[in-house]
Amino acid sequence: LNRMLHWIKNMGGLKAIEERNKVKAALIYDVIDESGGFYRGHAEKDARSRMNITFNLANEAMEKDFVEKAKAHDFIGVKGHRLVGGLRVSLYNAVTPEAAEALSQFMKEYERVNG
């Protein structure tokens, strides 16, 4: 707990962490929202999580391909929950804005190639 509190302080405090998480989530939600239905988000806009972003593609085969290609680009853990399916991006506090930006670029490229 002490390490985490020091990390939060070193990152600029809770407000800075909150702003950082808003930026990271916006990077991914913007890709989903601007995809014209290629990526299909689950949550209503006013109920979206900043930590776990869930979405689907057109079918399970495409989702499996997305997971494999994401892993090849060092994005791991994007497969959705085993009971729910789909895809899930987890943007926990330790995930950097740069990592979220890289994932958003991967998602745009995946849509460009497969859309």
PDB file of C-alpha atoms in Angstrom:
ATOM      1  CA  LEU A   1       0.000   0.000   0.000  1.00  0.00           C
ATOM      2  CA  ASN A   2       2.810   2.366   0.869  1.00  0.00           C
ATOM      3  CA  ARG A   3       4.444   1.869  -2.543  1.00  0.00           C
ATOM      4  CA  MET A   4       1.185   2.590  -4.313  1.00  0.00           C
ATOM      5  CA  LEU A   5       0.591   5.773  -2.324  1.00  0.00           C
ATOM      6  CA  HIS A   6       4.114   6.973  -3.122  1.00  0.00           C
ATOM      7  CA  TRP A   7       3.577   6.145  -6.802  1.00  0.00           C
ATOM      8  CA  ILE A   8       0.324   8.150  -6.854  1.00  0.00           C
ATOM      9  CA  LYS A   9       2.073  11.079  -5.183  1.00  0.00           C
ATOM     10  CA  ASN A  10       4.978  10.886  -7.644  1.00  0.00           C
ATOM     11  CA  MET A  11       2.507  10.867 -10.550  1.00  0.00           C
ATOM     12  CA  GLY A  12       1.025  14.160  -9.340  1.00  0.00           C
ATOM     13  CA  GLY A  13      -1.720  12.952  -7.016  1.00  0.00           C
ATOM     14  CA  LEU A  14      -5.211  11.608  -7.514  1.00  0.00           C
ATOM     15  CA  LYS A  15      -6.372  14.441  -9.790  1.00  0.00           C
ATOM     16  CA  ALA A  16      -3.435  13.829 -12.117  1.00  0.00           C
ATOM     17  CA  ILE A  17      -4.161  10.088 -12.171  1.00  0.00           C
ATOM     18  CA  GLU A  18      -7.827  10.830 -12.928  1.00  0.00           C
ATOM     19  CA  GLU A  19      -6.913  13.109 -15.846  1.00  0.00           C
ATOM     20  CA  ARG A  20      -4.390  10.592 -17.156  1.00  0.00           C
ATOM     21  CA  ASN A  21      -7.057   7.860 -17.070  1.00  0.00           C
ATOM     22  CA  LYS A  22      -9.561  10.090 -18.877  1.00  0.00           C
ATOM     23  CA  VAL A  23      -7.039  10.673 -21.658  1.00  0.00           C
ATOM     24  CA  LYS A  24      -6.232   6.966 -21.999  1.00  0.00           C
ATOM     25  CA  ALA A  25      -9.896   5.944 -22.130  1.00  0.00           C
ATOM     26  CA  ALA A  26     -10.711   8.677 -24.656  1.00  0.00           C
ATOM     27  CA  LEU A  27      -8.011   7.367 -26.993  1.00  0.00           C
ATOM     28  CA  ILE A  28      -9.694   3.958 -27.164  1.00  0.00           C
ATOM     29  CA  TYR A  29     -13.327   5.114 -27.050  1.00  0.00           C
ATOM     30  CA  ASP A  30     -12.642   7.581 -29.873  1.00  0.00           C
ATOM     31  CA  VAL A  31     -11.474   4.719 -32.094  1.00  0.00           C
ATOM     32  CA  ILE A  32     -14.603   2.727 -31.245  1.00  0.00           C
ATOM     33  CA  ASP A  33     -16.932   5.702 -31.735  1.00  0.00           C
ATOM     34  CA  GLU A  34     -15.344   6.759 -35.018  1.00  0.00           C
ATOM     35  CA  SER A  35     -15.233   3.253 -36.517  1.00  0.00           C
ATOM     36  CA  GLY A  36     -18.710   3.399 -38.050  1.00  0.00           C
ATOM     37  CA  GLY A  37     -19.700   0.170 -36.311  1.00  0.00           C
ATOM     38  CA  PHE A  38     -16.534  -1.802 -37.048  1.00  0.00           C
ATOM     39  CA  TYR A  39     -15.889  -1.773 -33.298  1.00  0.00           C
ATOM     40  CA  ARG A  40     -19.105  -2.106 -31.310  1.00  0.00           C
ATOM     41  CA  GLY A  41     -18.932  -0.841 -27.745  1.00  0.00           C
ATOM     42  CA  HIS A  42     -21.079  -2.396 -25.040  1.00  0.00           C
ATOM     43  CA  ALA A  43     -21.635   0.415 -22.555  1.00  0.00           C
ATOM     44  CA  GLU A  44     -23.778   3.490 -23.015  1.00  0.00           C
ATOM     45  CA  LYS A  45     -21.621   6.617 -23.246  1.00  0.00           C
ATOM     46  CA  ASP A  46     -22.662   7.898 -19.822  1.00  0.00           C
ATOM     47  CA  ALA A  47     -21.893   4.545 -18.167  1.00  0.00           C
ATOM     48  CA  ARG A  48     -18.487   3.786 -19.674  1.00  0.00           C
ATOM     49  CA  SER A  49     -15.624   2.509 -17.590  1.00  0.00           C
ATOM     50  CA  ARG A  50     -12.239   4.180 -17.833  1.00  0.00           C
ATOM     51  CA  MET A  51     -10.526   1.002 -16.664  1.00  0.00           C
ATOM     52  CA  ASN A  52     -12.121  -1.804 -18.696  1.00  0.00           C
ATOM     53  CA  ILE A  53     -13.362  -1.030 -22.186  1.00  0.00           C
ATOM     54  CA  THR A  54     -15.455  -3.793 -23.729  1.00  0.00           C
ATOM     55  CA  PHE A  55     -16.396  -4.137 -27.377  1.00  0.00           C
ATOM     56  CA  ASN A  56     -17.083  -6.602 -30.165  1.00  0.00           C
ATOM     57  CA  LEU A  57     -16.181  -7.054 -33.786  1.00  0.00           C
ATOM     58  CA  ALA A  58     -18.478  -8.467 -36.473  1.00  0.00           C
ATOM     59  CA  ASN A  59     -17.975 -12.110 -35.466  1.00  0.00           C
ATOM     60  CA  GLU A  60     -15.971 -14.452 -33.251  1.00  0.00           C
ATOM     61  CA  ALA A  61     -13.495 -15.328 -36.009  1.00  0.00           C
ATOM     62  CA  MET A  62     -12.584 -11.677 -36.429  1.00  0.00           C
ATOM     63  CA  GLU A  63     -12.287 -11.252 -32.661  1.00  0.00           C
ATOM     64  CA  LYS A  64      -9.941 -14.247 -32.504  1.00  0.00           C
ATOM     65  CA  ASP A  65      -7.845 -12.727 -35.301  1.00  0.00           C
ATOM     66  CA  PHE A  66      -7.773  -9.376 -33.483  1.00  0.00           C
ATOM     67  CA  VAL A  67      -6.536 -11.067 -30.288  1.00  0.00           C
ATOM     68  CA  GLU A  68      -3.791 -12.910 -32.200  1.00  0.00           C
ATOM     69  CA  LYS A  69      -2.630  -9.831 -34.071  1.00  0.00           C
ATOM     70  CA  ALA A  70      -2.768  -7.706 -30.921  1.00  0.00           C
ATOM     71  CA  LYS A  71      -0.592 -10.256 -29.130  1.00  0.00           C
ATOM     72  CA  ALA A  72       1.892 -10.169 -32.022  1.00  0.00           C
ATOM     73  CA  HIS A  73       2.150  -6.413 -31.349  1.00  0.00           C
ATOM     74  CA  ASP A  74       2.665  -7.017 -27.597  1.00  0.00           C
ATOM     75  CA  PHE A  75      -0.896  -6.105 -26.596  1.00  0.00           C
ATOM     76  CA  ILE A  76      -1.910  -8.932 -24.298  1.00  0.00           C
ATOM     77  CA  GLY A  77      -5.085  -9.716 -22.410  1.00  0.00           C
ATOM     78  CA  VAL A  78      -7.544  -8.203 -24.894  1.00  0.00           C
ATOM     79  CA  LYS A  79      -9.732 -11.282 -25.065  1.00  0.00           C
ATOM     80  CA  GLY A  80     -13.001 -10.669 -23.242  1.00  0.00           C
ATOM     81  CA  HIS A  81     -14.257 -12.530 -20.200  1.00  0.00           C
ATOM     82  CA  ARG A  82     -14.813 -16.231 -20.849  1.00  0.00           C
ATOM     83  CA  LEU A  83     -18.516 -15.979 -19.943  1.00  0.00           C
ATOM     84  CA  VAL A  84     -19.217 -12.791 -21.889  1.00  0.00           C
ATOM     85  CA  GLY A  85     -16.881 -13.027 -24.870  1.00  0.00           C
ATOM     86  CA  GLY A  86     -15.941 -10.126 -27.063  1.00  0.00           C
ATOM     87  CA  LEU A  87     -12.884  -8.009 -26.411  1.00  0.00           C
ATOM     88  CA  ARG A  88     -11.711  -6.046 -23.401  1.00  0.00           C
ATOM     89  CA  VAL A  89      -9.017  -3.412 -23.056  1.00  0.00           C
ATOM     90  CA  SER A  90      -7.857  -2.891 -19.472  1.00  0.00           C
ATOM     91  CA  LEU A  91      -6.368   0.544 -18.826  1.00  0.00           C
ATOM     92  CA  TYR A  92      -5.337   0.225 -15.214  1.00  0.00           C
ATOM     93  CA  ASN A  93      -3.395   3.018 -13.530  1.00  0.00           C
ATOM     94  CA  ALA A  94       0.033   1.622 -14.441  1.00  0.00           C
ATOM     95  CA  VAL A  95      -0.797   1.571 -18.174  1.00  0.00           C
ATOM     96  CA  THR A  96       0.897   4.570 -19.739  1.00  0.00           C
ATOM     97  CA  PRO A  97      -0.796   7.048 -22.058  1.00  0.00           C
ATOM     98  CA  GLU A  98       1.813   6.051 -24.640  1.00  0.00           C
ATOM     99  CA  ALA A  99       0.673   2.422 -24.443  1.00  0.00           C
ATOM    100  CA  ALA A 100      -2.957   3.503 -24.872  1.00  0.00           C
ATOM    101  CA  GLU A 101      -1.951   5.630 -27.869  1.00  0.00           C
ATOM    102  CA  ALA A 102      -0.072   2.693 -29.402  1.00  0.00           C
ATOM    103  CA  LEU A 103      -3.111   0.451 -28.941  1.00  0.00           C
ATOM    104  CA  SER A 104      -5.401   3.063 -30.496  1.00  0.00           C
ATOM    105  CA  GLN A 105      -3.094   3.206 -33.525  1.00  0.00           C
ATOM    106  CA  PHE A 106      -3.103  -0.596 -33.755  1.00  0.00           C
ATOM    107  CA  MET A 107      -6.916  -0.579 -33.643  1.00  0.00           C
ATOM    108  CA  LYS A 108      -7.111   2.033 -36.414  1.00  0.00           C
ATOM    109  CA  GLU A 109      -4.735   0.023 -38.573  1.00  0.00           C
ATOM    110  CA  TYR A 110      -6.642  -3.205 -37.884  1.00  0.00           C
ATOM    111  CA  GLU A 111      -9.854  -1.501 -38.976  1.00  0.00           C
ATOM    112  CA  ARG A 112      -8.171  -0.065 -42.084  1.00  0.00           C
ATOM    113  CA  VAL A 113      -6.930  -3.498 -43.161  1.00  0.00           C
ATOM    114  CA  ASN A 114     -10.015  -5.507 -42.166  1.00  0.00           C
ATOM    115  CA  GLY A 115     -12.862  -3.022 -42.416  1.00  0.00           C
TER     116      GLY A 115
END
